[in-house]
Amino acid sequence: MSNKFRNFFMAFGIASIIIMLCTMDMDYTDIWRYLLKVGIYFPLILGLWLVVYLVNTLSWYLIITDEGKCEGLSFWRVYKLTVSGFALNYTTPCGLMGGEPYRIMELKPYTGVSKATSSVILYVMMHIFSHFWFWFLSIFLYIAFNPVGMSMGILLAVIGCFCMLGIYFFSRGYKTGMAQKGIRLLTHIPFVKGWARHFADSKKDTLEQIDSQIAMLHRQHKRTFYSSLLFELSARVLQSFEIYLILLAFNADVSVVDSILILAFSSLFSNLIFFTPMQLGSREGGLALAVDGLHLTGALGVYTGLITRLRELFWIAVGILLIKIGNNNNNR
């Protein structure tokens, strides 16, 4: 990728961080007080995400190298792109819109445009696919450890149907590919439909190649497919330890199972309202509801949301800085 594009992505990220800091609806003295309350747990939480991103990278790296290693592309370079890509996604309304073009442009010199595009699409699909499985499996975890009344039973049934629908949709996408379908969908959207039609016609062969690579992973490389899915599910479980550590710092009586359930149902709620950068507001609401559902005080959800937000700001800053660090002068 040329430095011009890297500078654009970095400037966008810095501007987003400044906007987020200026629009936080909490006094900075309160933020500092809560950080002191969390104490040693906060560095542990930051370190935990070193591991979470490592597991995410393992999932993506398996997809990239499913047909053999790419010359010059090390695991740690993919790790850098993972952190920077997520940082850009966190700062973009609707998510999954800033980091993916960046990852494709950085991968292209090593893998070619079709492989770079297909591997990024496949990883995004895997990341979302794992969320549906995480939410679906959490239903049975809740049933195993909590009493289920009529209203909760109906809610869990609705969530289960929603998850099964998502799993079915992505399973179909893995079998036939998603690139051409995605472009075809854009041809019906105002303002972009003209561009989408031209792109679909001019890049037809490339889109077909991308779809064939997507289908190939599920059909011929099942070991890679399921290993990648397992890593992504593992990352979700690891992420729940962040909630566990935060609630321990606030002297809440919680278990690891409680933390998994809080993460599952709060992330489900916040992903249903996906159009705000960093899911501002929706995550805090989801955490408050999830915590209350486990008969803990709703204030703990607010505290958890705040500490999570501060951790995100730290890793966003790291990811934005990594955009300009450790790059090869390789702009093929």
Short mmCIF file of C-alpha atoms in Angstrom, two decimals:
data_model
loop_
_atom_site.label_atom_id
_atom_site.label_comp_id
_atom_site.label_asym_id
_atom_site.label_seq_id
_atom_site.Cartn_x
_atom_site.Cartn_y
_atom_site.Cartn_z
CA MET A 1 0.00 0.00 0.00
CA SER A 2 1.25 3.50 -0.77
CA ASN A 3 2.01 5.92 2.07
CA LYS A 4 -0.75 8.21 0.77
CA PHE A 5 -3.42 5.64 1.65
CA ARG A 6 -1.76 4.77 4.97
CA ASN A 7 -1.76 8.47 5.88
CA PHE A 8 -5.47 8.64 5.00
CA PHE A 9 -6.37 5.65 7.21
CA MET A 10 -4.23 7.02 10.06
CA ALA A 11 -5.72 10.52 9.82
CA PHE A 12 -9.22 9.05 9.81
CA GLY A 13 -8.43 7.01 12.91
CA ILE A 14 -6.90 9.95 14.81
CA ALA A 15 -9.88 12.16 13.97
CA SER A 16 -12.26 9.45 15.21
CA ILE A 17 -10.35 9.09 18.51
CA ILE A 18 -10.53 12.85 19.11
CA ILE A 19 -14.27 12.89 18.40
CA MET A 20 -14.85 9.96 20.77
CA LEU A 21 -12.86 11.63 23.57
CA CYS A 22 -14.76 14.90 23.12
CA THR A 23 -18.18 13.23 23.13
CA MET A 24 -17.77 10.94 26.15
CA ASP A 25 -20.70 11.75 28.44
CA MET A 26 -18.80 11.30 31.70
CA ASP A 27 -16.61 13.62 33.71
CA TYR A 28 -12.90 12.81 33.44
CA THR A 29 -12.54 12.87 37.24
CA ASP A 30 -15.15 10.08 37.42
CA ILE A 31 -13.28 8.13 34.75
CA TRP A 32 -10.04 8.47 36.73
CA ARG A 33 -11.84 7.37 39.91
CA TYR A 34 -13.17 4.22 38.24
CA LEU A 35 -9.74 3.45 36.79
CA LEU A 36 -8.25 3.66 40.29
CA LYS A 37 -11.02 1.36 41.50
CA VAL A 38 -10.14 -1.23 38.83
CA GLY A 39 -6.44 -0.85 39.72
CA ILE A 40 -4.13 -3.68 38.66
CA TYR A 41 -6.97 -5.34 36.77
CA PHE A 42 -6.81 -2.70 34.02
CA PRO A 43 -3.25 -3.61 32.84
CA LEU A 44 -4.35 -7.27 33.00
CA ILE A 45 -7.31 -6.45 30.76
CA LEU A 46 -5.04 -4.65 28.27
CA GLY A 47 -2.73 -7.68 28.27
CA LEU A 48 -5.66 -10.05 27.83
CA TRP A 49 -6.40 -8.39 24.51
CA LEU A 50 -2.87 -9.13 23.32
CA VAL A 51 -3.97 -12.77 23.54
CA VAL A 52 -7.46 -12.18 22.07
CA TYR A 53 -5.94 -10.50 19.01
CA LEU A 54 -3.38 -13.31 18.79
CA VAL A 55 -6.19 -15.87 18.56
CA ASN A 56 -8.02 -13.71 15.98
CA THR A 57 -4.81 -13.59 13.96
CA LEU A 58 -4.42 -17.38 14.10
CA SER A 59 -7.93 -17.70 12.65
CA TRP A 60 -7.21 -15.29 9.78
CA TYR A 61 -3.68 -16.62 9.15
CA LEU A 62 -5.05 -20.14 8.64
CA ILE A 63 -7.38 -18.77 5.96
CA ILE A 64 -4.64 -16.79 4.21
CA THR A 65 -2.22 -19.73 4.12
CA ASP A 66 -4.73 -22.51 3.40
CA GLU A 67 -3.03 -23.14 0.02
CA GLY A 68 0.52 -22.49 1.24
CA LYS A 69 2.51 -19.72 2.88
CA CYS A 70 2.83 -16.39 1.08
CA GLU A 71 6.36 -15.14 0.45
CA GLY A 72 7.29 -12.22 2.70
CA LEU A 73 4.07 -12.39 4.74
CA SER A 74 4.90 -13.35 8.32
CA PHE A 75 2.44 -14.21 11.08
CA TRP A 76 3.39 -11.05 12.98
CA ARG A 77 2.65 -8.85 9.97
CA VAL A 78 -0.83 -10.42 9.87
CA TYR A 79 -1.08 -9.75 13.63
CA LYS A 80 -0.32 -6.07 12.96
CA LEU A 81 -2.97 -5.92 10.24
CA THR A 82 -5.46 -7.62 12.58
CA VAL A 83 -5.00 -5.02 15.34
CA SER A 84 -5.05 -2.08 12.89
CA GLY A 85 -8.04 -3.49 11.01
CA PHE A 86 -10.11 -3.86 14.18
CA ALA A 87 -9.07 -0.35 15.28
CA LEU A 88 -10.39 1.10 12.02
CA ASN A 89 -13.59 -0.94 12.32
CA TYR A 90 -14.20 0.34 15.85
CA THR A 91 -14.04 3.93 14.59
CA THR A 92 -16.33 3.41 11.58
CA PRO A 93 -20.13 3.74 11.68
CA CYS A 94 -21.76 0.36 10.88
CA GLY A 95 -18.41 -1.36 11.57
CA LEU A 96 -16.57 -3.65 9.15
CA MET A 97 -16.19 -0.74 6.70
CA GLY A 98 -12.82 0.85 7.50
CA GLY A 99 -10.62 -2.09 8.40
CA GLU A 100 -11.48 -4.39 5.51
CA PRO A 101 -10.33 -2.12 2.63
CA TYR A 102 -7.15 -1.45 4.63
CA ARG A 103 -6.44 -5.16 5.11
CA ILE A 104 -7.06 -5.93 1.44
CA MET A 105 -4.75 -3.15 0.27
CA GLU A 106 -1.98 -4.26 2.65
CA LEU A 107 -2.31 -7.95 1.71
CA LYS A 108 -2.49 -7.41 -2.05
CA PRO A 109 1.30 -7.18 -2.64
CA TYR A 110 1.81 -10.59 -0.99
CA THR A 111 -1.18 -12.58 -2.22
CA GLY A 112 -2.64 -10.80 -5.25
CA VAL A 113 -5.93 -8.94 -5.30
CA SER A 114 -8.33 -11.91 -5.54
CA LYS A 115 -6.67 -13.89 -2.73
CA ALA A 116 -6.40 -10.78 -0.54
CA THR A 117 -10.06 -9.98 -1.09
CA SER A 118 -11.31 -13.53 -0.58
CA SER A 119 -9.25 -14.06 2.59
CA VAL A 120 -10.55 -10.81 4.10
CA ILE A 121 -14.15 -11.63 3.14
CA LEU A 122 -13.73 -15.16 4.51
CA TYR A 123 -12.34 -13.86 7.79
CA VAL A 124 -15.16 -11.32 8.18
CA MET A 125 -17.65 -14.11 7.48
CA MET A 126 -15.90 -16.37 10.00
CA HIS A 127 -15.83 -13.59 12.61
CA ILE A 128 -19.60 -13.00 12.25
CA PHE A 129 -20.36 -16.73 11.89
CA SER A 130 -18.60 -17.39 15.22
CA HIS A 131 -20.77 -14.75 16.87
CA PHE A 132 -23.94 -16.58 15.83
CA TRP A 133 -22.54 -19.85 17.17
CA PHE A 134 -21.43 -18.14 20.41
CA TRP A 135 -24.89 -16.67 20.97
CA PHE A 136 -26.58 -19.96 20.07
CA LEU A 137 -24.41 -22.08 22.40
CA SER A 138 -24.86 -19.53 25.20
CA ILE A 139 -28.59 -20.29 25.21
CA PHE A 140 -27.85 -23.83 26.40
CA LEU A 141 -25.27 -22.52 28.89
CA TYR A 142 -27.94 -20.25 30.38
CA ILE A 143 -30.46 -23.11 30.59
CA ALA A 144 -27.88 -25.32 32.31
CA PHE A 145 -27.06 -22.81 35.07
CA ASN A 146 -30.20 -20.68 35.51
CA PRO A 147 -33.92 -21.27 36.06
CA VAL A 148 -35.98 -20.51 32.96
CA GLY A 149 -39.47 -19.05 33.32
CA MET A 150 -42.07 -18.57 30.61
CA SER A 151 -40.97 -15.10 29.48
CA MET A 152 -37.27 -16.04 29.47
CA GLY A 153 -38.07 -19.26 27.62
CA ILE A 154 -39.84 -17.32 24.88
CA LEU A 155 -36.94 -14.85 24.65
CA LEU A 156 -34.39 -17.67 24.40
CA ALA A 157 -36.48 -19.35 21.71
CA VAL A 158 -36.57 -16.13 19.67
CA ILE A 159 -32.80 -15.70 20.06
CA GLY A 160 -32.30 -19.33 19.06
CA CYS A 161 -34.36 -18.89 15.88
CA PHE A 162 -32.45 -15.73 15.03
CA CYS A 163 -29.10 -17.50 15.49
CA MET A 164 -30.17 -20.52 13.45
CA LEU A 165 -31.26 -18.22 10.64
CA GLY A 166 -27.85 -16.50 10.71
CA ILE A 167 -26.00 -19.83 10.77
CA TYR A 168 -28.04 -21.07 7.81
CA PHE A 169 -27.39 -17.87 5.83
CA PHE A 170 -23.62 -18.06 6.34
CA SER A 171 -23.54 -21.81 5.66
CA ARG A 172 -25.14 -21.11 2.29
CA GLY A 173 -22.65 -18.32 1.66
CA TYR A 174 -19.70 -20.65 2.34
CA LYS A 175 -21.01 -23.14 -0.19
CA THR A 176 -21.61 -20.72 -3.06
CA GLY A 177 -19.53 -17.62 -2.25
CA MET A 178 -20.61 -14.13 -1.23
CA ALA A 179 -18.76 -11.63 -3.44
CA GLN A 180 -21.12 -11.67 -6.45
CA LYS A 181 -24.20 -11.74 -4.20
CA GLY A 182 -22.91 -8.77 -2.25
CA ILE A 183 -22.30 -6.70 -5.39
CA ARG A 184 -25.69 -7.78 -6.76
CA LEU A 185 -27.30 -6.48 -3.57
CA LEU A 186 -25.58 -3.11 -4.01
CA THR A 187 -27.10 -2.74 -7.49
CA HIS A 188 -30.49 -2.19 -5.81
CA ILE A 189 -29.26 0.51 -3.39
CA PRO A 190 -29.66 4.20 -4.41
CA PHE A 191 -26.50 6.28 -5.02
CA VAL A 192 -24.23 3.22 -5.40
CA LYS A 193 -26.24 1.04 -7.81
CA GLY A 194 -24.66 2.60 -10.93
CA TRP A 195 -21.15 2.02 -9.61
CA ALA A 196 -22.08 -1.51 -8.49
CA ARG A 197 -23.39 -2.46 -11.97
CA HIS A 198 -20.22 -1.15 -13.64
CA PHE A 199 -18.03 -2.94 -11.07
CA ALA A 200 -19.95 -6.22 -11.48
CA ASP A 201 -19.49 -6.09 -15.27
CA SER A 202 -15.85 -5.00 -15.31
CA LYS A 203 -14.69 -7.32 -12.49
CA LYS A 204 -16.85 -10.34 -13.28
CA ASP A 205 -13.91 -12.77 -13.64
CA THR A 206 -12.28 -11.52 -10.43
CA LEU A 207 -15.54 -11.83 -8.48
CA GLU A 208 -16.03 -15.38 -9.77
CA GLN A 209 -12.49 -16.27 -8.70
CA ILE A 210 -13.10 -14.80 -5.23
CA ASP A 211 -16.32 -16.79 -4.85
CA SER A 212 -14.60 -19.99 -5.95
CA GLN A 213 -11.90 -19.44 -3.29
CA ILE A 214 -14.57 -18.84 -0.64
CA ALA A 215 -16.42 -22.03 -1.59
CA MET A 216 -13.16 -24.00 -1.78
CA LEU A 217 -12.32 -23.34 1.88
CA HIS A 218 -15.57 -24.94 3.06
CA ARG A 219 -15.62 -27.73 0.47
CA GLN A 220 -11.98 -28.85 0.21
CA HIS A 221 -10.19 -27.41 3.25
CA LYS A 222 -12.55 -28.40 6.04
CA ARG A 223 -9.75 -28.71 8.59
CA THR A 224 -8.77 -25.08 7.99
CA PHE A 225 -12.42 -24.01 8.08
CA TYR A 226 -13.26 -25.65 11.41
CA SER A 227 -9.91 -24.72 13.00
CA SER A 228 -10.49 -21.09 12.07
CA LEU A 229 -14.02 -21.24 13.51
CA LEU A 230 -12.71 -22.83 16.73
CA PHE A 231 -10.11 -20.07 17.15
CA GLU A 232 -12.79 -17.40 16.69
CA LEU A 233 -15.06 -19.07 19.26
CA SER A 234 -12.09 -19.31 21.63
CA ALA A 235 -11.50 -15.58 21.20
CA ARG A 236 -15.11 -14.92 22.30
CA VAL A 237 -14.58 -17.01 25.44
CA LEU A 238 -11.29 -15.25 26.21
CA GLN A 239 -13.01 -11.91 25.74
CA SER A 240 -15.47 -12.81 28.51
CA PHE A 241 -12.60 -12.83 31.00
CA GLU A 242 -12.44 -9.05 30.56
CA ILE A 243 -15.94 -8.79 32.03
CA TYR A 244 -14.97 -11.24 34.77
CA LEU A 245 -11.93 -9.14 35.79
CA ILE A 246 -13.90 -5.88 35.74
CA LEU A 247 -16.71 -7.26 37.89
CA LEU A 248 -14.17 -8.76 40.32
CA ALA A 249 -12.63 -5.28 40.67
CA PHE A 250 -16.06 -3.95 41.68
CA ASN A 251 -16.50 -6.81 44.19
CA ALA A 252 -19.33 -8.49 42.28
CA ASP A 253 -20.12 -12.12 43.04
CA VAL A 254 -19.77 -13.58 39.53
CA SER A 255 -18.45 -16.73 37.89
CA VAL A 256 -16.77 -17.25 34.53
CA VAL A 257 -20.06 -18.71 33.25
CA ASP A 258 -21.85 -15.49 34.28
CA SER A 259 -19.24 -13.48 32.39
CA ILE A 260 -19.68 -15.57 29.24
CA LEU A 261 -23.46 -15.06 29.40
CA ILE A 262 -23.11 -11.32 29.99
CA LEU A 263 -20.80 -11.03 26.97
CA ALA A 264 -23.07 -13.18 24.81
CA PHE A 265 -26.30 -11.31 25.45
CA SER A 266 -24.78 -7.82 25.61
CA SER A 267 -22.92 -8.35 22.32
CA LEU A 268 -26.13 -9.68 20.74
CA PHE A 269 -27.98 -6.54 21.77
CA SER A 270 -25.21 -4.15 20.68
CA ASN A 271 -24.77 -5.89 17.31
CA LEU A 272 -28.48 -5.47 16.61
CA ILE A 273 -27.81 -1.72 16.83
CA PHE A 274 -24.65 -1.67 14.73
CA PHE A 275 -24.63 1.78 13.12
CA THR A 276 -22.71 3.76 15.76
CA PRO A 277 -18.88 3.99 16.04
CA MET A 278 -17.63 1.78 18.89
CA GLN A 279 -21.36 0.89 19.37
CA LEU A 280 -21.64 4.01 21.54
CA GLY A 281 -24.54 3.74 23.98
CA SER A 282 -25.86 0.43 22.64
CA ARG A 283 -23.15 -1.61 24.34
CA GLU A 284 -23.67 0.08 27.69
CA GLY A 285 -27.39 -0.58 27.41
CA GLY A 286 -26.77 -4.19 26.46
CA LEU A 287 -24.37 -4.71 29.36
CA ALA A 288 -26.82 -3.15 31.82
CA LEU A 289 -29.63 -5.43 30.60
CA ALA A 290 -27.41 -8.54 30.61
CA VAL A 291 -26.11 -7.84 34.11
CA ASP A 292 -29.63 -7.15 35.39
CA GLY A 293 -30.82 -10.41 33.81
CA LEU A 294 -28.36 -12.26 36.05
CA HIS A 295 -29.73 -10.42 39.11
CA LEU A 296 -26.74 -8.09 39.51
CA THR A 297 -27.07 -4.34 39.93
CA GLY A 298 -27.46 -2.47 36.65
CA ALA A 299 -24.74 0.00 37.70
CA LEU A 300 -22.21 -2.80 37.26
CA GLY A 301 -23.15 -2.89 33.58
CA VAL A 302 -22.41 0.82 33.27
CA TYR A 303 -19.04 0.43 35.02
CA THR A 304 -18.18 -2.54 32.81
CA GLY A 305 -19.11 -0.57 29.70
CA LEU A 306 -16.89 2.33 30.75
CA ILE A 307 -13.80 0.22 31.45
CA THR A 308 -14.38 -1.70 28.21
CA ARG A 309 -14.60 1.61 26.35
CA LEU A 310 -11.28 2.79 27.82
CA ARG A 311 -9.62 -0.50 26.83
CA GLU A 312 -10.96 -0.04 23.29
CA LEU A 313 -9.60 3.52 23.11
CA PHE A 314 -6.16 2.24 24.14
CA TRP A 315 -6.13 -0.52 21.51
CA ILE A 316 -7.58 1.77 18.85
CA ALA A 317 -4.66 4.15 19.46
CA VAL A 318 -2.21 1.22 19.24
CA GLY A 319 -3.83 -0.03 16.04
CA ILE A 320 -3.78 3.42 14.40
CA LEU A 321 -0.08 3.83 15.26
CA LEU A 322 0.70 0.39 13.81
CA ILE A 323 -0.61 1.56 10.43
CA LYS A 324 2.63 3.54 10.01
CA ILE A 325 5.01 1.13 11.78
CA GLY A 326 6.87 -1.84 10.32
CA ASN A 327 5.78 -1.44 6.69
CA ASN A 328 7.71 -2.71 3.68
CA ASN A 329 8.28 -0.40 0.73
CA ASN A 330 6.41 -2.89 -1.39
CA ASN A 331 3.68 -1.36 -3.53
CA ARG A 332 3.23 -3.93 -6.24
#
